[in-house]
Amino acid sequence: MQEPGIYIKISPDDHKKAPKGPGAREDMRVLREYVTAPSSGSQQQAESTVVLHVTHSNLKLQMMELRFDLHTSVKGLKEKLSTHCGTSPPAMVLQLLDSSGQGPVALQDDYRQLGYYSPYDGVQHRRACAGRRLHIMDLDPHSFSAHGWLEDTSKVEKFVMSDERLQSAENTYKKYKEQKQK
């Protein structure tokens, strides 16, 4: 029995095509290490990409390591973030904070690019930005995220079925379970 993994079918003549010579074993070892190495997560990441942690004023949820292009306008950034948090772009105020939560920089100009605000603060672009985070403040009092509607399921009215209606219904789990126990 084979262990789990990826297997390649090799024909009997494939060994004739394998590299030969003094450096062939070393080349194969380097290739094997490259192929089996753990992913660093930055293989297909452009130099102009920055990774930020995102928080929201109304949500407990923290969106970890979202990738943004430094050439994206603040308006485009707000549109992208609205798909993550449900806050409409006009109701957003974006702030860039450091690891201690100090020094908030408001991203006020919708037509400036994210790179103008130096979100990486001297840290390499390809890594998470040493605690830098983008904070979304929701100014809409009627927002879906306000008052916990997106996270607190106890606020949602649950469907309740009476016992009589459940007994009269066909193809229920309860009837299936009773039949299996017979």
Short mmCIF file of C-alpha atoms in Angstrom, two decimals, residues 49-142:
data_model
loop_
_atom_site.label_atom_id
_atom_site.label_comp_id
_atom_site.label_asym_id
_atom_site.label_seq_id
_atom_site.Cartn_x
_atom_site.Cartn_y
_atom_site.Cartn_z
CA THR A 49 1.53 44.75 -2.96
CA VAL A 50 1.17 45.40 0.74
CA VAL A 51 -0.39 43.09 3.35
CA LEU A 52 -2.46 44.71 6.11
CA HIS A 53 -4.63 43.56 8.98
CA VAL A 54 -8.10 45.14 8.79
CA THR A 55 -10.43 45.89 11.70
CA HIS A 56 -13.91 47.43 11.79
CA SER A 57 -15.54 49.72 14.34
CA ASN A 58 -18.74 47.64 14.54
CA LEU A 59 -17.36 44.12 14.14
CA LYS A 60 -15.36 41.83 16.41
CA LEU A 61 -14.05 40.14 13.27
CA GLN A 62 -10.49 40.93 12.25
CA MET A 63 -9.63 40.45 8.60
CA MET A 64 -6.09 39.16 8.71
CA GLU A 65 -3.56 39.75 5.98
CA LEU A 66 -5.62 41.30 3.22
CA ARG A 67 -3.51 42.18 0.19
CA PHE A 68 -3.77 45.59 -1.43
CA ASP A 69 -1.95 47.21 -4.31
CA LEU A 70 -0.18 50.44 -3.38
CA HIS A 71 -1.48 52.02 -6.60
CA THR A 72 -5.14 51.50 -5.60
CA SER A 73 -7.01 54.71 -4.89
CA VAL A 74 -8.61 55.15 -1.48
CA LYS A 75 -11.98 55.07 -3.27
CA GLY A 76 -11.10 51.70 -4.85
CA LEU A 77 -9.87 50.47 -1.48
CA LYS A 78 -13.20 51.40 0.12
CA GLU A 79 -15.09 49.56 -2.63
CA LYS A 80 -13.01 46.42 -2.06
CA LEU A 81 -13.43 46.63 1.72
CA SER A 82 -17.21 47.05 1.40
CA THR A 83 -17.40 43.47 0.08
CA HIS A 84 -15.62 42.26 3.23
CA CYS A 85 -17.54 44.19 5.88
CA GLY A 86 -20.83 45.39 4.38
CA THR A 87 -20.23 49.09 5.06
CA SER A 88 -20.99 51.31 2.07
CA PRO A 89 -17.96 53.27 0.78
CA PRO A 90 -19.44 56.75 1.44
CA ALA A 91 -20.00 55.81 5.11
CA MET A 92 -16.39 54.67 5.63
CA VAL A 93 -13.56 56.54 7.25
CA LEU A 94 -10.28 54.64 6.90
CA GLN A 95 -7.45 54.99 9.39
CA LEU A 96 -3.97 53.52 9.28
CA LEU A 97 -2.70 52.67 12.78
CA ASP A 98 0.61 51.31 14.05
CA SER A 99 0.99 48.20 16.24
CA SER A 100 0.16 50.09 19.45
CA GLY A 101 -2.94 51.72 17.98
CA GLN A 102 -1.23 55.12 18.09
CA GLY A 103 -0.73 57.66 15.35
CA PRO A 104 -3.84 57.13 13.28
CA VAL A 105 -3.46 58.50 9.79
CA ALA A 106 -6.82 59.22 8.15
CA LEU A 107 -7.05 58.22 4.50
CA GLN A 108 -9.27 61.17 3.61
CA ASP A 109 -8.60 61.88 -0.06
CA ASP A 110 -10.52 59.31 -2.14
CA TYR A 111 -8.35 60.01 -5.18
CA ARG A 112 -4.95 59.50 -3.53
CA GLN A 113 -3.28 56.13 -3.85
CA LEU A 114 -2.73 53.87 -0.85
CA GLY A 115 1.04 54.14 -1.32
CA TYR A 116 0.87 57.88 -0.60
CA TYR A 117 0.13 57.04 3.04
CA SER A 118 3.16 54.68 3.36
CA PRO A 119 1.27 51.74 4.86
CA TYR A 120 4.40 49.60 5.14
CA ASP A 121 6.29 52.11 7.30
CA GLY A 122 9.75 50.94 6.30
CA VAL A 123 8.92 47.23 6.50
CA GLN A 124 9.37 45.02 3.46
CA HIS A 125 6.27 45.00 1.24
CA ARG A 126 6.03 41.23 1.03
CA ARG A 127 5.50 40.58 4.73
CA ALA A 128 2.67 41.43 7.04
CA CYS A 129 3.34 44.98 8.07
CA ALA A 130 4.64 44.58 11.62
CA GLY A 131 1.34 45.27 13.29
CA ARG A 132 0.17 48.02 10.95
CA ARG A 133 -3.54 47.81 10.48
CA LEU A 134 -6.23 49.51 8.51
CA HIS A 135 -9.23 50.42 10.65
CA ILE A 136 -12.67 51.00 9.14
CA MET A 137 -14.93 53.41 10.98
CA ASP A 138 -18.59 53.03 9.97
CA LEU A 139 -20.43 56.36 10.17
CA ASP A 140 -23.81 54.98 9.08
CA PRO A 141 -26.05 54.46 12.16
CA HIS A 142 -28.34 52.23 10.05
#
